[in-house]
Short mmCIF file of C-alpha atoms in Angstrom, two decimals:
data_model
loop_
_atom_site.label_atom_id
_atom_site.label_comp_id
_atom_site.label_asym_id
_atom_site.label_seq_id
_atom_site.Cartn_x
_atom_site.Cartn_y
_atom_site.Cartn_z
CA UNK A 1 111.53 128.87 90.88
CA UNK A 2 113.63 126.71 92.74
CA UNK A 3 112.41 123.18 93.96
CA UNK A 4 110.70 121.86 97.02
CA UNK A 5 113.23 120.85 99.39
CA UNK A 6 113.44 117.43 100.47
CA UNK A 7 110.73 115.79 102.38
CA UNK A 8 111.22 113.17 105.01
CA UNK A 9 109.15 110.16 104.39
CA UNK A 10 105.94 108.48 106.23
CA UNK A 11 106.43 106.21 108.66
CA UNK A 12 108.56 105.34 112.09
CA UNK A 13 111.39 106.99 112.87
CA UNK A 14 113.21 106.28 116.15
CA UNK A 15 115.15 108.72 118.27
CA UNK A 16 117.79 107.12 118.91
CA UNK A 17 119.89 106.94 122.39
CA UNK A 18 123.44 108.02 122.13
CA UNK A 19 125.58 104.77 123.38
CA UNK A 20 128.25 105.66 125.58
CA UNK A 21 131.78 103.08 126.30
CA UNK A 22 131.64 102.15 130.33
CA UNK A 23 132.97 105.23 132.09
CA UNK A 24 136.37 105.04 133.07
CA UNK A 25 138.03 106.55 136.31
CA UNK A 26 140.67 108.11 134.61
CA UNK A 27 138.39 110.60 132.30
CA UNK A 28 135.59 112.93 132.48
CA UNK A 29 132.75 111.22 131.28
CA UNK A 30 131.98 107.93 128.99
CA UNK A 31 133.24 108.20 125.75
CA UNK A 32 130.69 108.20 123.01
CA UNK A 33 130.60 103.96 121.10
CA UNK A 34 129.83 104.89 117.43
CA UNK A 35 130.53 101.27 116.59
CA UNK A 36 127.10 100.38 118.91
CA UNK A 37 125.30 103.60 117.51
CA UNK A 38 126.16 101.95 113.99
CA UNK A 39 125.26 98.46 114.98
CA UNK A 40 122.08 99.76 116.32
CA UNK A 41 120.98 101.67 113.62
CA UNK A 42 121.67 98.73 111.20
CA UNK A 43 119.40 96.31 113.47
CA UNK A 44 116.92 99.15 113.41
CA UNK A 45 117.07 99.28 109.11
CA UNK A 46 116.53 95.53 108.90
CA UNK A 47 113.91 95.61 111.14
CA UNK A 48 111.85 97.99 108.84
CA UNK A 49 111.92 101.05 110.66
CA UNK A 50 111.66 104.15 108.01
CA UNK A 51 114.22 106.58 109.44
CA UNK A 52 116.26 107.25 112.58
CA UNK A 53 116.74 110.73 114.46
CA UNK A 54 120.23 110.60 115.96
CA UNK A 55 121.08 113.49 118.59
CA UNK A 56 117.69 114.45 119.65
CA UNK A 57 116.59 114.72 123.24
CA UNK A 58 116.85 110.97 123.44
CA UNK A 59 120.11 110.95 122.01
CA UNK A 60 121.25 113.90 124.51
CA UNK A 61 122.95 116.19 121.96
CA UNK A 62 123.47 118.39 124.76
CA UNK A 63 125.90 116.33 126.48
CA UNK A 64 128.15 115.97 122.92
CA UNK A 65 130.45 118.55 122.48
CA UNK A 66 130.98 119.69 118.34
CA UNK A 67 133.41 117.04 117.28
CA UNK A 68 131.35 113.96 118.88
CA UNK A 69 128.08 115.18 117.42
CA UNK A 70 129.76 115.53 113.90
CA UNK A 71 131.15 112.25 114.15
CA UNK A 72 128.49 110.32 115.29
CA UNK A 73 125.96 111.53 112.41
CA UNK A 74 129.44 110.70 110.18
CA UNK A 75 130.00 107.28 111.74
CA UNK A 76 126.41 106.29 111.42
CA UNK A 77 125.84 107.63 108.40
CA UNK A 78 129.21 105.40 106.70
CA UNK A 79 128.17 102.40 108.70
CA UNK A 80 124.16 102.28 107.19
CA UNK A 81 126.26 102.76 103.38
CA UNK A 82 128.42 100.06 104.10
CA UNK A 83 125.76 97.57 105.72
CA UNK A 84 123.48 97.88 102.51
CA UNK A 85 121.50 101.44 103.58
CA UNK A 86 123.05 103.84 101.21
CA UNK A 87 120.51 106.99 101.94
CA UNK A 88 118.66 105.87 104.53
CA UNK A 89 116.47 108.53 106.45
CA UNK A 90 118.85 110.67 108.94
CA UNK A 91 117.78 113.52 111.00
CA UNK A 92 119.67 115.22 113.31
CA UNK A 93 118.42 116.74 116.32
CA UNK A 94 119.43 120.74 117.22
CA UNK A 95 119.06 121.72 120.88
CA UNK A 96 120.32 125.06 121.15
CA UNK A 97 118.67 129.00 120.81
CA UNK A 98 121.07 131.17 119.42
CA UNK A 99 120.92 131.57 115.51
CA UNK A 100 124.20 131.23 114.33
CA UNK A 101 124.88 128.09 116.99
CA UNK A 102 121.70 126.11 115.35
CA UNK A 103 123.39 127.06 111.74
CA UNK A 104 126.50 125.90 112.93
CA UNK A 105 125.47 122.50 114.10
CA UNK A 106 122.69 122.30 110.91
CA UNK A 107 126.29 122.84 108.72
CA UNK A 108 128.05 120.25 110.59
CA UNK A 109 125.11 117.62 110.49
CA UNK A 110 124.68 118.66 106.30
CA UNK A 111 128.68 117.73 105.97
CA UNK A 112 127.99 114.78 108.27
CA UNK A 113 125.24 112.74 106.04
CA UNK A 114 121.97 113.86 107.12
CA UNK A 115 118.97 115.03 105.09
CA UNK A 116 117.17 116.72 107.78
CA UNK A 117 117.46 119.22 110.88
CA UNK A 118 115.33 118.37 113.65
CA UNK A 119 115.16 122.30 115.32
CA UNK A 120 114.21 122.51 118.93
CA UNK A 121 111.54 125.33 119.60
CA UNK A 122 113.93 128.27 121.33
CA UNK A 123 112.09 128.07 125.44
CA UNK A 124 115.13 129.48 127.03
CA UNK A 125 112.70 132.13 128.08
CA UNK A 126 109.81 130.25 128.15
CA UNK A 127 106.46 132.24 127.63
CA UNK A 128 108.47 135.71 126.49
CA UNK A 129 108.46 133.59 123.33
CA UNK A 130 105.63 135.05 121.17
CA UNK A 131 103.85 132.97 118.33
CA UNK A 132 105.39 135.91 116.01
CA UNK A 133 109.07 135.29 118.03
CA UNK A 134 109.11 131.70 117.12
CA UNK A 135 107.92 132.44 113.46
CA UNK A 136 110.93 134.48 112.97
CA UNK A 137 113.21 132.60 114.88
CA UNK A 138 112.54 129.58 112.40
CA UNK A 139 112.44 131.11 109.48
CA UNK A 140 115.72 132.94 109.94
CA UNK A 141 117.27 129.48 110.44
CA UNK A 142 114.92 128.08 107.44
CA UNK A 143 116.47 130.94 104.94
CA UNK A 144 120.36 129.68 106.07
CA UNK A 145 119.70 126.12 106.86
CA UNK A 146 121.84 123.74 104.28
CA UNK A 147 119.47 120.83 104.96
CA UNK A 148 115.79 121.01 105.20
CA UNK A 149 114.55 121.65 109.01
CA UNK A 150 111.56 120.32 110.89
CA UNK A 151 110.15 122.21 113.63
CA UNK A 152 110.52 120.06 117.21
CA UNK A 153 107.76 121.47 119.92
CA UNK A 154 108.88 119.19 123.02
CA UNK A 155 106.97 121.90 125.45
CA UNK A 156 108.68 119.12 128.61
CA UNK A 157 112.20 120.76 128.07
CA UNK A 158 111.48 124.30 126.63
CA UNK A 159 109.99 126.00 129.41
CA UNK A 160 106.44 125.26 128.33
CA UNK A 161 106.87 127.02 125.24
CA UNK A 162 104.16 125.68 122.70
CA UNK A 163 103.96 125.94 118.80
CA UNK A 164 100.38 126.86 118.31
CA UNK A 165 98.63 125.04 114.66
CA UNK A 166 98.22 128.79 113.60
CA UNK A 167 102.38 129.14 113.73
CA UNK A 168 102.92 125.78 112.04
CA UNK A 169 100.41 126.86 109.02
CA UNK A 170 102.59 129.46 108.31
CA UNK A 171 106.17 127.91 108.50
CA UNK A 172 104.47 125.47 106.72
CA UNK A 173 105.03 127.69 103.44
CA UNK A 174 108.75 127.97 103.88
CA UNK A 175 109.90 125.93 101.13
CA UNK A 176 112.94 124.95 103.56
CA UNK A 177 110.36 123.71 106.58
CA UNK A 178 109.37 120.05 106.01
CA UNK A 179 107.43 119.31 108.67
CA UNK A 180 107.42 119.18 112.41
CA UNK A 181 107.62 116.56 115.78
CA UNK A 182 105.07 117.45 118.02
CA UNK A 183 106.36 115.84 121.58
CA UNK A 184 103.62 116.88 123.63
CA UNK A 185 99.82 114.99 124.59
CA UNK A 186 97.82 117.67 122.87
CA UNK A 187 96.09 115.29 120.16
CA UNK A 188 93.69 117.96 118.74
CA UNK A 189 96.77 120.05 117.70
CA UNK A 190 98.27 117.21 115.92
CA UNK A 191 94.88 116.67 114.23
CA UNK A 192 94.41 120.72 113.15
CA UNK A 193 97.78 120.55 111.41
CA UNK A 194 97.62 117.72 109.68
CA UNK A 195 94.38 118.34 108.16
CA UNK A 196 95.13 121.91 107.93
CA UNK A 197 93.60 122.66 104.36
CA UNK A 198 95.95 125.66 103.99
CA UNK A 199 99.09 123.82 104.36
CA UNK A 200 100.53 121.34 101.18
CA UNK A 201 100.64 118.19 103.34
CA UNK A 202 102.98 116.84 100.14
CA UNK A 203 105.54 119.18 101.50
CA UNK A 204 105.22 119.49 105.25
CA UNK A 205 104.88 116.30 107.18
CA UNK A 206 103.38 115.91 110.66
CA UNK A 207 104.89 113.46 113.37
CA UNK A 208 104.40 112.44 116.75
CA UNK A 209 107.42 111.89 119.47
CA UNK A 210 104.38 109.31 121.24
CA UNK A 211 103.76 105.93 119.33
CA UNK A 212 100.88 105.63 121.89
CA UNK A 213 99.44 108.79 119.46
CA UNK A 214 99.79 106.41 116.26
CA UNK A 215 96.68 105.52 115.22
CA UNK A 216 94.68 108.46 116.39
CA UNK A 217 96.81 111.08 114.32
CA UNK A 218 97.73 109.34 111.13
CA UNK A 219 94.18 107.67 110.64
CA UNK A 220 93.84 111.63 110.24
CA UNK A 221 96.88 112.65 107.91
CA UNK A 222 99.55 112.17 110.16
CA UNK A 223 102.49 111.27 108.22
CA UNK A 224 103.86 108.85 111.09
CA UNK A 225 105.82 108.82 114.33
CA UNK A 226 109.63 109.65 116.05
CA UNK A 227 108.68 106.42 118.60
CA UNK A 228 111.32 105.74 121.35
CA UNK A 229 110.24 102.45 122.18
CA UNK A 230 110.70 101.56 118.84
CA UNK A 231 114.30 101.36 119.73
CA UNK A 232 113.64 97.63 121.36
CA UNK A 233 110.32 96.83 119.99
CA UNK A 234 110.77 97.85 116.14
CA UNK A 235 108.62 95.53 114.46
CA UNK A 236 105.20 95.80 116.47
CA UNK A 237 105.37 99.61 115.53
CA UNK A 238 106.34 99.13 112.11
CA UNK A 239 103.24 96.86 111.71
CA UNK A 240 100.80 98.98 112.92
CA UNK A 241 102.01 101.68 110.80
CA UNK A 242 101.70 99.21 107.97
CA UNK A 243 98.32 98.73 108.54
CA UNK A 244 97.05 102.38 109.75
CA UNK A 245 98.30 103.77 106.55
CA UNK A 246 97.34 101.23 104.20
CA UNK A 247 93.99 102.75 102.14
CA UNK A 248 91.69 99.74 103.50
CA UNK A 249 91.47 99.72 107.53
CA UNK A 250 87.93 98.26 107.80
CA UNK A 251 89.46 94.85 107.22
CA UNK A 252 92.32 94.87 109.89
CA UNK A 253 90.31 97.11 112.52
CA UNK A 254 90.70 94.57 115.24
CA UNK A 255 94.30 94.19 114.31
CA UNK A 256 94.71 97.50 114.29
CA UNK A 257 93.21 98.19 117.97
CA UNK A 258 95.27 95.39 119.23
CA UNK A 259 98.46 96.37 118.45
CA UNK A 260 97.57 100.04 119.40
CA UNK A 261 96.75 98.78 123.02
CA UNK A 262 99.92 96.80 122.74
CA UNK A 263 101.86 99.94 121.95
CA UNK A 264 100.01 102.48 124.58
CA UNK A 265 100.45 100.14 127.04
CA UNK A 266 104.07 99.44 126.16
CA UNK A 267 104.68 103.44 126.06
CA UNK A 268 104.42 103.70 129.59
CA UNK A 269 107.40 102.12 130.16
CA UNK A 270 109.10 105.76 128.74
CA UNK A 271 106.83 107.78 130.84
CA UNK A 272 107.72 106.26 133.85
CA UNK A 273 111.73 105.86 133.03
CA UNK A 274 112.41 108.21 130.44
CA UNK A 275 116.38 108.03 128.41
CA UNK A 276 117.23 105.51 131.41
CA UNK A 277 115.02 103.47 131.02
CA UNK A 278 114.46 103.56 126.83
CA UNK A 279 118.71 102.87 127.02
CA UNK A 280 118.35 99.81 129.81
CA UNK A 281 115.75 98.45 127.44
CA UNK A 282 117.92 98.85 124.01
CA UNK A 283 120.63 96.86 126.31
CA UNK A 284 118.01 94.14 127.66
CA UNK A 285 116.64 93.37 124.82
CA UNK A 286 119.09 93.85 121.67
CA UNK A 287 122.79 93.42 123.67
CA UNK A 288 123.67 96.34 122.83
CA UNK A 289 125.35 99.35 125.12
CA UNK A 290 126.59 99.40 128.57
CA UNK A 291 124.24 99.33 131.63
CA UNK A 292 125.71 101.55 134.84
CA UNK A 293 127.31 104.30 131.85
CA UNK A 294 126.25 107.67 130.35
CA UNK A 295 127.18 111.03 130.85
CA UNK A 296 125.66 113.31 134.23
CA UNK A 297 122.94 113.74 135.17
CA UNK A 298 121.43 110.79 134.00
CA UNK A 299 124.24 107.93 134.15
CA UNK A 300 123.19 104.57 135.57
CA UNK A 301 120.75 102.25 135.13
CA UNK A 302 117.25 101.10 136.82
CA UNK A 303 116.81 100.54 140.12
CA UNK A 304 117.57 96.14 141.23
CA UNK A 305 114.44 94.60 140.17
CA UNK A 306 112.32 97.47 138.51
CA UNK A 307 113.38 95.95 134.70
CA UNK A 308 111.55 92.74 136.30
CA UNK A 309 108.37 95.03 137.26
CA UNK A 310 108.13 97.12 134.53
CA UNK A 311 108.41 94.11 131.97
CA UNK A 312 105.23 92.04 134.28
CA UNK A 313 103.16 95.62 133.90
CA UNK A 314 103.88 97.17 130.83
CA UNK A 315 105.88 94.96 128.02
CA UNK A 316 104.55 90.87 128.26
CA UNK A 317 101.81 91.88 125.40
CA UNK A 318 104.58 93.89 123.30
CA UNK A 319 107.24 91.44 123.69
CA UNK A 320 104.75 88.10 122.71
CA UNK A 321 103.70 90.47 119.65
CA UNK A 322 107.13 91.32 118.40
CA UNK A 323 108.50 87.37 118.96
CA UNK A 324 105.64 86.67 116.43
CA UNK A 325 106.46 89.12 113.63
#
């Protein structure tokens, strides 16, 4: 028999933003700054964060050609070795629908250093996509994948497509399917799936792409979260996953609810500003990255004055918590 395929840990992983050079009015677009993406990763491995998730949505894979994606997940993946990180957590995001594409760039990111596929639900189509379609879809790229895959439901850029819990308790035997990102507000499906009693939760691990979802889904088997604002504000998310999963929670309850409200609150800061705003904040508050760069259709930075606003409404609580951590 062979054995279980890999299985990404529980905790907080953060999907990171690609950092781009300041565009220049001689080229295309920005050229992609693997030096920051290394830099940033590092600062994100000191600060106890379990894993990092280059190239997802976040990280706009779709705006890397081949060679850039390879050698970012390469670059990063040398850089983490050489600061101290040898095998830390990589996944690599896949946003693309045809079958030998996503086994191309699952080759490229197994070459590259990274122990897991992150597979973006095919929505090209958008409801055409049966329950049954997706099934087969994934376990097509399951059979040929290199690297073990996670499912990646993100319903916001797929055409509303949505992996019902009955799908994932299926894939969820394919000894090559390790678990999946649910990026969507639908708490009870989170819940189903990771309490599923017909799945081996050993073997297939359930995340969240909200950190605002934290305690709610892994006080119920969650195995953790793929947290954006965990990009900036590491440690405050790292703590309350300390404490959620640790096996006595009567003692830190109020600890626990504060730093959730702390989070939640914090989190709408990525509703309302989305890759913008999660990059202006890595730059604000690390030094890292370029503000006024990227790649079309989202280059530039926040409106004059709205990093002022959104810091009085949303971050004061987050940023006092993670100054005393």
């Amino acid at each position: 028999m062979a054995a279980a395929a890999a299985v990404p840990p529980k905790g907080v992983f953060v999907p990171s933003p690609t950092f781009f050079h300041p565009e220049s009015p001689s080229a295309l677009q920005a050229a992609v700054d693997i030096p920051s993406q290394v830099a940033h990763s590092v600062l994100l491995a000191k600060s106890g964060i379990t894993g990092i998730v280059l190239l997802g949505s976040t990280g706009e894979a779709i705006h890397l050609s081949r060679q850039e994606r390879s050698d970012l997940v390469a670059g990063v993946r040398a850089g983490l070795d050489d600061a101290g990180f040898p095998g830390y957590p990589l996944m690599a995001g896949v946003l693309t629908n045809g079958l030998d594409e996503t086994l191309e760039w699952l080759n490229d990111y197994a070459r590259a250093g990274a122990q897991w596929g992150l597979v973006l639900a095919p929505g090209y189509f958008g409801a055409a996509a049966s329950q049954e379609g997706l099934r087969d879809w994934y376990v097509r790229v399951a059979d040929r994948s290199p690297i073990p895959v996670l499912v990646y439901n993100y319903p916001g850029v797929t055409n509303g497509v949505t992996v019902l819990p009955e799908t994932y308790t299926k894939l969820a035997r394919h000894k090559n399917i390790v678990g999946c990102k649910m990026s969507h507000g639908n708490v009870s499906h989170h819940v189903q799936v990771s309490l599923d009693p017909a799945i081996d939760h050993d073997n297939f691990r359930v995340y969240s792409g909200f950190g605002q979802q934290l305690g709610p889904i892994v006080l119920f088997g969650a195995a953790g979260v793929i947290d954006g604002m965990a990009a900036y504000y590491p440690k405050t998310v790292v703590r309350l996953m300390k404490l959620v999963l640790a096996e006595d929670t009567v003692s830190t309850t109020a600890e626990i609810r504060r730093l959730q409200y702390v989070v939640s609150l914090a989190e709408e800061f990525i509703g309302r500003y989305g890759v913008v705003g999660i990059k202006e904040a890595v730059y604000r508050v690390t030094g890292l990255g370029v503000l006024e760069s990227g790649r079309p259709p989202i280059v530039g930075k926040l409106a004059n004055g709205e990093w002022e606003k959104a810091r009085g409404q949303f971050l004061t609580a987050i940023e006092e918590t993670e100054a005393s951590l």
